[in-house]
Amino acid sequence: MMPPSICLLLLFILTGTSAQTWRHCTDLPPLDLLSFVLEKDTSRRTPGVRVTEEGGMRGVRFSRPHPSLSFPAAQLLVNCDLFPAEFSVVATLKVSHADLKRNEYIFSLVEENDEDNRTQGAVILGLKIAGSRLHFVFRGHAGVTEHWAFRGAELQDGRWHTLALAVAGRRARLTVDCGAPVDMGLSRSFPTDLHIKGSTFHLGSPGRWKGLFSGLVRQLVLVPGSDATPRVCPSSDPGRMHTLSVPPLLFDLPVKTQKADSHLPSYEAQLKVSVGPQDSCSETLRGQLWFNPHRKGLYLCDGAAWIPMLEEHKRLDYVVEHQVLATNSETYDIEVFQMPGVGLMAAMAHRSTSSGSGVYLWSQSGFQLYQSISTYGALSWRYFTLGKKAFLVVSNSGGWSEELAEEESKKEFSVIYRWSKKRKRFVTYQTLQTHCARDWETFRINGHTYLAVANHRHGNNNHTIDSVLYRWNRRSKSFEVHQRLRTSGAYDWEFFTVGPYHFLVVANAFDGVTTHIDSVIYVWLSGSFQVFQTIKTFCATDWEMFQIDGRVFLVVANGHRLLHGRGPSEYAINSTVYELDMSARVFIRFQDIITYSAVDWEYFRLGEDHFLVVANSFDGASYSLNSVLYRWQGYEGFVPVHWLPTTGCSDWEFFTSEEKSYLIYSSAKAPLSKVFMLKTH
């Protein structure tokens, strides 16, 4: 039985009770306001800001007014109606007294406009520099605006400074560069009922573009519920600091001395532009530029990936068949991944127990068999990494080896394989007991790695059983049970993150009587997943999450309609796209799309266009039918643009290789898979 405290917690979340909302806000991790603006769309540079390098560090300068520098508070403080009563702000700034105006806001939280949208709302909370002092401004008791001014904070000397402001009750403490803290004793405490519903964050301004911040900002983090000073200043030594969160775009460039370029500013002297084929982005190439003549694009290495700075966007023209891959058996699932030092690979879950499954290696001509792995009615694969080690986990739905004892032979086991650098093969690492496992999902939360298995049924009839969440134990170097979740014919897991919140949604397909059952969205709270929302589905087989222009979507694949075990199944039914309503804190129906026993959705992006492709598997009479490729058309939603002939289609995967884009599908009714090339112009 669920503890009463957890039940009450869920009740508050679902009903939006403000007292619980405030308490929930204090459990948030550090919120990087600057990254939230800079990384909304990494394919383009954020308008209104300019990245500048001064004093050996990079920062952002607000160059002009632009809506991209503002965002609803609900996108970051999800499910929060009240601002946390205890919090801290960490900022790294460079301010010049010569450039500083009378009042300049570093950031502000502003109430929404009035109904006629002619006037800007008042500042609810903000941090600004006025004169020679740092001011913390907020709406106090009885709606009176209060200013807390900190004396002795010399920030206008043209040097980089890191400040940590901590507020709790009647105490406010400011620490600059890990020096002696400045405490402010207050006659009144910070309000516990500061309403922020419908408010908007503005960076570099108070909402009206008067008083645009003239300095550089490198770090701007809000930490609800705790004092971040000990994390920024880990010792008592002045000046010895740790950064809390800096956007990847502002990572420091490597310092190099080049006499030939000594007449150039340091930032320009350190940049190099390479042309043509390029190695993968790594720490050694951080801050370097690459011009790709094929894409006509300019890219910046952030130490992990090439970030597009300027590129010619692709447009999908047509789709052509590239490869017909003969497989040893029917295939239920494909997992495409990049193996460092080897190349692009695909693990295929083959139905046959005798021939097992295969790992294939990509070449210009297509996929070729690289390794065969013994599996038992394999239904899916999942690739993941732990540090520098790579793993594959398979969902087995059949029996196990005859070498096991009699009582063990009736059990089902799924297997985790580890990549052996020496043997250049995947080798058995760990076995986990599962029950007709349909899917694995892997993800990280707060530094821990988790695996979630979708257990479909126990035996032939029992579909309402536990699916299991495993967590990696660093000491035992193995996965151990962390949580059990009751599911009904579970078919798929999908993990995703919205702001600081982590979600896990299960596709429930059958409870032994009907396919018209609830699928469940869980949210991570206090170290485990709790029910966030239930959605009625019809033999749900897959969930796919994606984002378009800051909007969050979930699409479900509905397999067929069977009501209470009576009558024929209906295979031509709607699958549905849901959108997250930030204000209501629920996913709501956005679009219905007619599908035919759909078993998979795949989202991908080409240039500026967004696509969904569905795996239609059966229409009630035939397994040979078209799967459909849909393109996002904004107000119209997704519209069909290409019809792809498939046979018993069970999975779609999108991948790219050598500047070209592909789709591959697997067939659960024929021993073949097909690769399609996406032709662009």
C-alpha atoms as one frame of an Amber mdcrd trajectory, in Angstrom:
protein
   0.000   0.000   0.000   1.241   3.490  -0.876   2.176   5.539   2.214  -0.380
   8.264   3.079   2.245  10.970   2.653   2.866   9.917  -0.959  -0.884   9.781
  -1.661  -1.252  13.314  -0.303   1.710  14.485  -2.372   0.175  13.154  -5.580
  -3.190  14.660  -4.709  -1.627  18.089  -4.336   0.249  17.788  -7.625  -2.821
  16.774  -9.596  -5.122  19.355  -8.014  -2.609  22.199  -8.113  -2.872  23.020
  -4.386  -0.600  26.005  -3.878   0.809  24.926  -0.509   2.081  21.706  -2.007
   3.253  23.521  -5.135   5.574  25.694  -3.015   6.922  22.661  -1.183   7.448
  20.897  -4.501   9.441  23.868  -5.846  12.010  23.503  -3.090  12.897  20.035
  -4.400  14.072  21.389  -7.762  17.694  21.040  -8.881  19.668  24.193  -9.809
  17.887  26.023 -12.646  20.294  27.425 -15.242  18.446  30.503 -16.552  21.155
  31.362 -19.078  21.292  27.878 -20.610  17.511  27.825 -20.844  17.710  30.817
 -23.210  20.880  29.914 -25.118  20.014  26.247 -25.728  16.365  26.397 -26.754
  17.456  25.603 -30.291  21.106  24.646 -30.723  20.760  24.740 -34.525  20.762
  28.541 -34.484  22.274  31.335 -32.436  19.963  33.027 -29.964  18.912  36.476
 -31.243  19.557  39.466 -29.039  22.776  38.130 -27.489  26.418  38.235 -28.492
  29.109  35.910 -27.156  32.231  37.855 -26.191  35.560  36.779 -24.723  37.139
  39.164 -22.222  39.642  38.593 -19.471  40.204  34.979 -20.520  36.539  33.967
 -20.155  33.485  33.969 -22.369  30.267  35.733 -21.519  27.008  36.884 -23.057
  26.288  40.523 -23.819  22.666  41.531 -24.378  22.897  43.392 -27.674  19.272
  44.237 -28.429  15.711  43.531 -27.281  14.314  40.189 -28.420  11.479  37.902
 -27.226  13.891  34.942 -27.079  15.364  36.439 -23.885  12.055  35.961 -22.074
  10.149  32.796 -21.215   7.185  31.805 -19.022   8.169  30.905 -15.480   6.019
  27.763 -15.773   8.486  26.333 -18.293  11.205  26.295 -15.639   9.289  26.285
 -12.349   6.895  23.543 -13.415   3.845  23.024 -11.153   4.806  26.061  -9.033
   2.285  28.750  -8.107   4.486  30.300  -5.392   8.128  31.342  -5.450  10.286
  29.329  -2.997  10.605  31.008   0.405  14.230  29.828   0.587  16.542  30.022
  -2.424  19.854  31.274  -3.737  21.092  32.956  -6.912  24.561  32.369  -8.355
  25.870  34.732 -11.043  29.192  35.386 -12.734  29.372  38.935 -14.138  31.749
  41.482 -15.632  30.574  45.069 -15.270  32.324  48.291 -16.277  31.542  51.473
 -14.362  31.925  53.500 -17.569  29.185  51.525 -19.346  26.843  51.106 -16.401
  23.598  53.075 -16.499  21.608  54.169 -13.445  19.474  51.014 -13.149  20.277
  47.747 -14.893  18.528  44.457 -14.219  20.521  41.244 -14.440  17.261  39.293
 -14.483  13.667  39.803 -13.423  10.442  37.892 -12.868   7.484  39.933 -14.106
   3.733  39.417 -13.741   1.812  38.843 -16.950   0.414  41.786 -18.878  -3.061
  43.147 -18.324  -5.873  41.832 -20.465  -5.592  44.479 -23.186  -1.848  43.719
 -23.450  -0.982  47.425 -23.612   1.069  47.684 -20.450   3.896  45.621 -19.008
   3.255  43.917 -15.674   5.121  44.909 -12.522   8.352  43.263 -11.366   7.660
  40.457  -8.892  11.314  39.726  -8.198  14.640  40.752  -9.689  18.360  41.343
  -9.271  19.819  44.638 -10.454  22.789  46.956 -10.157  21.912  50.527  -9.261
  24.635  53.054  -8.640  27.463  51.259  -6.857  25.263  48.687  -5.121  23.675
  45.375  -5.868  19.919  45.403  -5.236  17.540  42.517  -4.714  13.993  43.657
  -5.529  10.781  41.792  -4.720   7.106  42.273  -3.992   6.829  42.139  -0.240
   3.959  41.938   2.205   0.777  43.816   1.269   2.140  44.193  -2.272   4.788
  46.772  -1.330   7.971  46.614  -3.431  11.066  46.153  -1.277  14.716  46.827
  -2.149  17.542  45.085  -0.346  20.755  46.971  -1.116  24.112  45.330  -0.348
  26.916  47.684   0.593  30.554  46.980  -0.116  29.995  44.792  -3.187  32.448
  46.305  -5.668  31.259  44.808  -8.943  31.810  47.710 -11.365  35.596  47.415
 -11.786  35.621  45.717 -15.221  36.666  42.351 -13.769  34.908  39.005 -13.581
  33.116  38.393 -10.282  31.067  35.451  -9.028  28.394  36.245  -6.480  26.155
  33.960  -4.451  23.030  35.462  -2.908  21.210  33.266  -0.360  17.780  34.189
   1.038  16.028  32.382   3.907  13.428  33.934   6.188  14.772  37.188   7.657
  18.300  36.623   6.514  19.998  37.504   3.222  23.679  36.780   2.664  25.817
  37.915  -0.274  29.196  36.327  -0.989  31.404  37.798  -3.735  34.370  35.809
  -5.079  34.234  33.568  -1.993  35.288  36.465   0.199  33.800  37.478   3.535
  29.987  37.244   3.320  27.832  40.343   3.732  24.852  39.574   5.979  21.699
  41.614   6.043  19.452  41.340   9.073  15.874  42.129   8.149  12.865  43.342
  10.068  10.598  41.269   7.814  11.144  37.869   6.290  10.973  37.094   2.592
   7.289  36.323   1.788   6.146  32.704   1.703   3.145  33.551  -0.484   4.808
  35.286  -3.437   2.539  34.265  -6.317   4.256  33.705  -9.677   1.526  31.967
 -11.682   1.460  33.379 -15.218   4.690  35.339 -14.682   7.613  35.649 -17.093
  11.389  35.529 -16.658  13.356  38.267 -18.450  17.135  38.143 -18.777  19.026
  41.418 -18.859  15.971  43.631 -18.335  12.944  44.343 -16.130  10.617  43.339
 -18.974  10.551  46.799 -20.547  13.744  47.233 -22.553  14.686  50.210 -20.453
  17.775  49.516 -18.404  19.219  46.768 -20.619  22.120  45.162 -18.754  25.375
  46.451 -20.284  27.777  43.977 -18.672  28.734  40.402 -19.518  26.988  37.411
 -17.961  28.670  34.005 -17.825  26.616  32.188 -15.212  23.083  32.765 -13.922
  21.553  30.003 -11.789  18.519  29.928  -9.504  18.710  27.294  -6.748  15.298
  26.726  -5.072  15.218  25.475  -1.506  18.880  25.716  -0.543  21.975  27.887
  -0.108  24.346  27.220  -3.020  27.255  29.119  -1.459  29.032  26.008  -0.082
  28.897  24.455  -3.560  30.378  27.546  -5.197  32.920  28.200  -2.419  34.073
  24.764  -1.232  36.773  26.167   1.055  37.522  29.228   3.136  40.225  30.412
   0.737  39.095  33.664  -0.950  38.903  33.334  -4.725  38.823  29.540  -4.761
  35.553  28.871  -6.576  33.633  26.163  -8.378  31.203  27.066 -11.123  27.688
  25.774 -10.609  26.453  25.733 -14.219  27.880  27.422 -17.318  26.241  26.985
 -20.764  28.380  24.863 -23.139  28.506  27.776 -25.594  30.506  29.733 -23.021
  33.101  27.063 -22.245  36.573  28.576 -22.226  38.769  28.380 -25.295  42.146
  26.651 -24.960  44.929  29.160 -24.371  47.518  29.091 -27.138  50.449  31.395
 -27.785  50.957  32.287 -31.427  53.518  34.967 -32.160  52.340  35.375 -35.715
  48.891  36.360 -34.479  50.033  38.507 -31.579  48.536  41.599 -33.192  45.071
  40.017 -33.048  42.751  40.067 -30.035  43.174  36.863 -27.997  39.731  35.516
 -28.935  40.403  35.832 -32.674  43.935  34.448 -32.361  42.666  31.247 -30.775
  40.037  30.458 -33.384  40.852  28.240 -36.345  38.574  27.224 -39.189  39.063
  23.851 -40.836  37.468  22.931 -44.155  36.335  19.585 -45.550  36.080  16.220
 -43.754  36.306  16.641 -39.995  37.075  14.410 -37.033  34.493  13.994 -34.290
  34.302  16.902 -31.851  36.372  16.336 -28.685  37.975  18.289 -25.848  41.094
  18.876 -27.940  39.000  20.681 -30.575  36.882  22.715 -28.155  36.239  26.214
 -29.473  37.366  25.434 -33.025  35.293  26.164 -36.134  34.630  23.827 -39.041
  33.229  24.758 -42.441  31.416  21.887 -44.120  31.263  22.554 -47.894  28.669
  19.800 -48.435  26.171  21.337 -46.028  27.444  24.867 -46.645  27.506  25.224
 -42.886  29.758  26.628 -40.160  29.997  24.659 -36.896  31.560  25.234 -33.462
  32.976  22.408 -31.321  31.752  22.620 -27.697  33.942  19.716 -26.569  31.328
  17.036 -27.269  29.460  17.881 -30.496  29.570  20.251 -33.452  27.021  23.032
 -32.850  25.574  24.605 -36.037  26.369  28.313 -36.228  25.222  28.785 -39.818
  24.026  26.157 -42.284  21.951  25.696 -45.389  18.808  23.882 -44.320  17.702
  20.684 -46.011  14.240  20.122 -47.470  12.874  16.617 -48.030  12.242  15.983
 -51.722  11.482  12.272 -52.076  12.269   8.841 -50.579  14.061   6.023 -52.438
  14.777   2.406 -51.521  18.480   2.034 -50.695  18.852  -1.551 -49.390  16.807
  -4.705 -48.952  18.525  -6.518 -46.090  17.873 -10.248 -45.892  17.821 -11.348
 -42.236  17.894 -14.767 -40.568  14.411 -14.290 -39.208  11.519 -11.901 -38.763
  12.622  -8.815 -36.826  10.678  -7.001 -34.104  13.010  -4.118 -33.336  16.112
  -2.264 -34.532  18.486  -0.198 -32.398  20.877   2.026 -34.380  23.910   3.424
 -32.546  27.401   4.772 -33.123  30.208   2.606 -31.727  33.369   4.729 -31.227
  36.271   3.427 -33.262  34.090   0.984 -35.198  31.279   2.868 -36.919  27.515
   2.951 -37.227  25.853  -0.263 -36.047  22.351  -1.722 -35.817  21.234  -4.415
 -33.363  18.259  -6.354 -34.741  15.920  -8.364 -32.510  15.189 -11.538 -34.509
  12.264 -13.774 -33.689  14.087 -17.059 -34.289  15.663 -18.788 -31.298  17.813
 -21.103 -33.406  19.566 -18.378 -35.404  19.515 -15.709 -32.676  19.819 -11.979
 -33.318  22.389  -9.966 -35.226  24.499  -6.839 -34.893  25.108  -5.204 -38.270
  27.772  -2.726 -39.387  26.998   0.088 -41.825  28.972   0.734 -45.001  28.187
   2.808 -48.093  26.346  -0.126 -49.631  24.254  -0.753 -46.491  24.245  -2.913
 -43.362  26.284  -6.134 -43.248  26.200  -8.788 -40.496  28.960  -8.128 -37.950
  28.116 -10.396 -34.992  25.516 -13.053 -34.196  24.197 -13.236 -30.626  22.142
 -16.079 -29.128  18.727 -14.724 -28.128  15.388 -16.319 -27.259  12.422 -14.711
 -28.968  14.127 -11.307 -28.893  11.692  -8.384 -29.004  13.919  -5.311 -28.603
  17.453  -3.980 -28.067  18.698  -0.919 -26.194  22.187   0.612 -26.416  23.629
   2.674 -23.555  26.933   3.725 -22.029  28.362   3.836 -18.520  31.335   6.148
 -18.562  33.545   4.902 -21.379  31.956   1.442 -21.475  29.276   0.523 -24.009
  26.426  -1.941 -23.455  23.531  -3.591 -25.268  20.549  -5.089 -23.445  18.112
  -7.452 -25.162  14.480  -8.203 -24.284  14.056 -11.977 -24.471  10.514 -13.374
 -24.494  11.362 -17.083 -24.747  13.013 -19.799 -22.643  16.589 -20.083 -21.463
  19.474 -22.483 -21.882  19.157 -26.235 -21.227  22.273 -25.997 -19.065  20.264
 -24.420 -16.256  18.741 -26.452 -13.466  15.232 -27.874 -13.893  13.527 -25.208
 -11.782  15.441 -22.476 -13.583  14.680 -23.680 -17.099  11.116 -22.373 -16.975
  12.244 -18.858 -16.188  12.883 -16.153 -18.759  16.012 -14.035 -18.697  17.060
 -10.941 -20.586  20.760 -10.236 -21.012  23.055  -7.210 -20.811  26.080  -7.406
 -23.120  29.244  -5.325 -22.755  31.421  -4.219 -25.653  34.872  -5.794 -25.466
  37.478  -3.459 -26.950  39.940  -6.318 -27.159  37.653  -8.752 -28.957  35.674
  -6.084 -30.825  32.510  -7.950 -29.874  29.662  -7.764 -27.409  30.079 -10.270
 -24.578  27.643 -11.392 -21.867  27.779  -9.174 -18.781  24.650  -9.670 -16.630
  21.350 -11.574 -16.787  18.061 -10.312 -15.359  14.869 -12.300 -14.919  12.044
 -10.841 -17.011   8.566 -11.888 -18.155   8.016 -11.718 -21.924  10.033  -8.506
 -21.910   8.907  -6.154 -24.683  11.173  -3.162 -24.190  14.075  -1.620 -22.257
  14.540   2.086 -21.562  17.745   3.572 -20.173  18.252   7.035 -18.674  20.153
   9.042 -16.059  18.751  11.007 -13.107  20.923  12.888 -10.597  24.072  11.047
 -11.647  22.538   7.556 -11.474  21.900   5.251 -14.446  18.599   3.370 -14.623
  17.135   0.580 -16.766  13.375   0.083 -17.027  11.990  -3.176 -18.439   8.457
  -3.553 -19.803   7.268  -6.990 -18.635   4.387  -7.942 -20.921   2.917 -11.011
 -19.239   3.700 -13.878 -16.867   2.813 -17.155 -18.541   0.110 -16.986 -21.185
  -2.701 -15.253 -19.299  -1.414 -13.022 -16.510  -0.848  -9.567 -18.033  -1.207
  -7.397 -14.913   2.247  -7.817 -13.404   5.187  -5.715 -12.235   7.542  -4.047
 -14.637  10.856  -3.221 -12.976  13.161  -0.225 -12.687  16.812  -1.160 -12.088
  19.602   1.139 -10.881  23.321   0.751 -11.504  25.299  -0.059  -8.364  28.813
   1.334  -8.710  30.196  -0.964  -6.011  28.832  -4.248  -7.292  29.094  -3.038
 -10.907  25.669  -4.438 -11.673  22.041  -3.384 -12.013  19.827  -3.921  -8.985
  16.069  -3.577  -8.466  15.136  -0.015  -7.498  11.345   0.107  -7.970   8.465
  -2.060  -9.202   5.607  -0.543 -11.205   2.314  -2.349 -11.845   1.597  -2.574
 -15.580  -0.925  -4.330 -17.848   0.574  -6.003 -20.879   3.359  -3.397 -20.940
   4.718  -2.875 -24.434   6.999   0.161 -24.293   8.670   2.709 -21.985   9.525
   6.283 -22.954  11.639   8.529 -20.710  11.851  12.300 -21.156  12.685  15.451
 -19.247  10.817  18.761 -19.205  12.717  21.517 -17.426  13.850  20.034 -14.088
  11.261  17.217 -14.131  11.765  13.634 -15.275   8.921  11.583 -16.720   8.456
   7.924 -17.640   5.417   6.803 -19.636   4.344   3.190 -20.165   2.319   1.836
 -23.077  -0.164  -0.639 -21.541  -1.604  -2.932 -24.218  -3.875  -5.559 -22.609
  -5.172  -6.518 -19.157  -6.431  -9.985 -20.109  -9.939  -8.758 -20.997  -9.760
  -5.566 -23.049  -7.291  -3.375 -24.908  -9.134  -0.217 -23.779  -7.046   0.493
 -20.700  -5.036   3.303 -19.143  -1.470   3.997 -20.081   0.347   5.880 -17.330
   2.709   8.857 -17.176   4.939   8.819 -14.086   6.942  11.724 -12.635  10.140
  11.384 -10.580   9.605  12.545  -6.996  11.828  11.943  -3.969  13.824   9.136
  -5.556  11.040   7.157  -7.274   8.375   7.434  -9.958   4.831   8.385  -8.931
   1.663   8.578 -11.049   1.346  11.940 -12.814  -1.444  11.276 -15.346  -3.379
   8.385 -16.895  -4.493   8.334 -20.537  -7.026   5.945 -22.108  -5.404   3.976
 -24.941  -6.262   1.007 -27.185  -3.557  -1.662 -27.078  -0.868   0.994 -26.765
   2.373  -0.290 -28.284   4.646   2.753 -28.361   5.116   6.285 -27.025   7.349
   8.872 -28.687   8.200  12.230 -27.103   9.441  15.225 -29.110   9.605  19.010
 -28.915   8.833  21.629 -31.553   9.582  25.299 -30.886   9.505  24.764 -27.128
   6.236  22.816 -27.216   6.285  19.302 -25.705   4.426  16.467 -27.460   3.719
  12.783 -26.835   2.337  10.524 -29.552   0.908   7.062 -28.837   0.647   4.131
 -31.249  -2.724   2.420 -30.728  -2.683  -1.203 -31.923  -6.307  -2.343 -32.032
  -9.631  -2.056 -30.244 -10.986  -5.120 -28.395 -13.714  -4.470 -25.829 -14.146
  -6.986 -23.001 -13.004  -9.902 -25.126 -16.133  -9.762 -27.315 -16.509  -9.183
 -31.021 -13.830  -8.717 -33.689 -10.867  -6.432 -33.175 -10.765  -3.068 -34.938
  -7.385  -2.345 -36.495  -8.141   0.922 -38.318  -8.257   3.280 -35.319  -6.841
   6.634 -34.285  -3.439   7.070 -32.784  -3.149  10.366 -30.918  -0.684  13.221
 -30.482  -0.864  14.886 -27.041   0.618  18.249 -26.055   1.753  19.286 -22.584
  -0.361  22.148 -21.255   2.068  23.936 -18.930  -0.587  25.890 -17.080  -2.918
  22.923 -16.475   0.003  20.534 -15.849  -1.503  17.785 -18.040  -1.096  16.367
 -21.525  -4.125  17.191 -23.674  -5.280  15.761 -27.010  -3.765  17.691 -29.934
  -4.367  15.569 -33.061  -5.842  12.193 -34.040  -4.212  10.282 -36.909  -5.804
   7.194 -38.475  -3.416   4.211 -38.262  -3.617   0.483 -38.916  -2.481  -1.602
 -35.959   0.321   0.874 -35.326   3.291  -0.501 -33.376   5.833   2.330 -33.566
   6.342   6.051 -34.121   9.673   7.636 -35.029  10.277  11.378 -34.820  13.122
  13.063 -36.674  14.156  16.417 -38.051  15.581  17.478 -41.405  16.750  21.073
 -41.517  13.854  23.197 -40.302  11.225  20.487 -40.876   9.844  18.034 -38.299
   8.596  14.553 -39.252   6.787  11.546 -37.806   6.706   8.132 -39.459   4.306
   5.427 -38.275   4.729   1.652 -38.486   1.376   0.369 -39.822   1.430  -3.416
 -39.404  -2.035  -4.875 -40.142  -5.387  -3.647 -41.465  -7.442  -6.726 -40.548
  -6.843  -8.498 -43.849  -3.225  -7.962 -44.906   0.200  -7.237 -43.461   1.336
  -5.601 -46.716   0.271  -1.968 -46.517   1.712   1.515 -46.501   3.382   3.084
 -43.527   3.089   6.868 -43.658   5.540   9.746 -43.283   4.004  12.939 -41.839
   5.405  16.478 -41.849   4.692  19.155 -39.247   2.625  21.986 -40.708   2.177
  24.155 -37.632  -1.480  25.012 -37.149  -2.511  22.016 -39.289  -0.488  19.599
 -37.170   1.070  16.644 -38.980   0.036  16.013 -42.595   0.926  12.928 -44.725
   3.614  13.545 -47.359   4.977  10.082 -48.278   3.521   6.554 -48.329   6.136
   3.809 -47.863   5.262   0.190 -48.792   5.980  -2.155 -45.866   5.237  -5.732
 -44.816   4.345  -6.348 -41.173   6.246  -3.194 -40.218   7.331  -3.389 -36.553
   9.856  -0.566 -36.072  11.311   2.547 -37.724  14.711   4.086 -37.008  16.154
   7.317 -38.421  19.918   7.752 -38.836  22.476   9.806 -40.740  25.769   8.854
 -42.369  28.190  10.951 -44.414  25.831  13.902 -44.737  22.946  11.673 -45.879
  19.758  10.746 -44.017  18.073   7.332 -43.903  15.122   5.413 -42.499  15.221
   1.674 -41.792  12.232  -0.499 -40.946  11.992  -4.040 -39.608   9.385  -6.639
 -40.530   7.749  -8.977 -38.022   6.241 -11.043 -40.856   9.115 -11.475 -43.330
  12.870 -12.128 -42.959  13.900  -8.744 -44.306  14.489  -5.130 -43.379  14.597
  -2.173 -45.743  16.665   1.004 -45.757  15.254   4.117 -47.430  17.345   7.150
 -48.375  15.788  10.572 -47.800  16.619  12.738 -50.804  16.856  16.428 -49.988
  17.258  19.622 -51.951
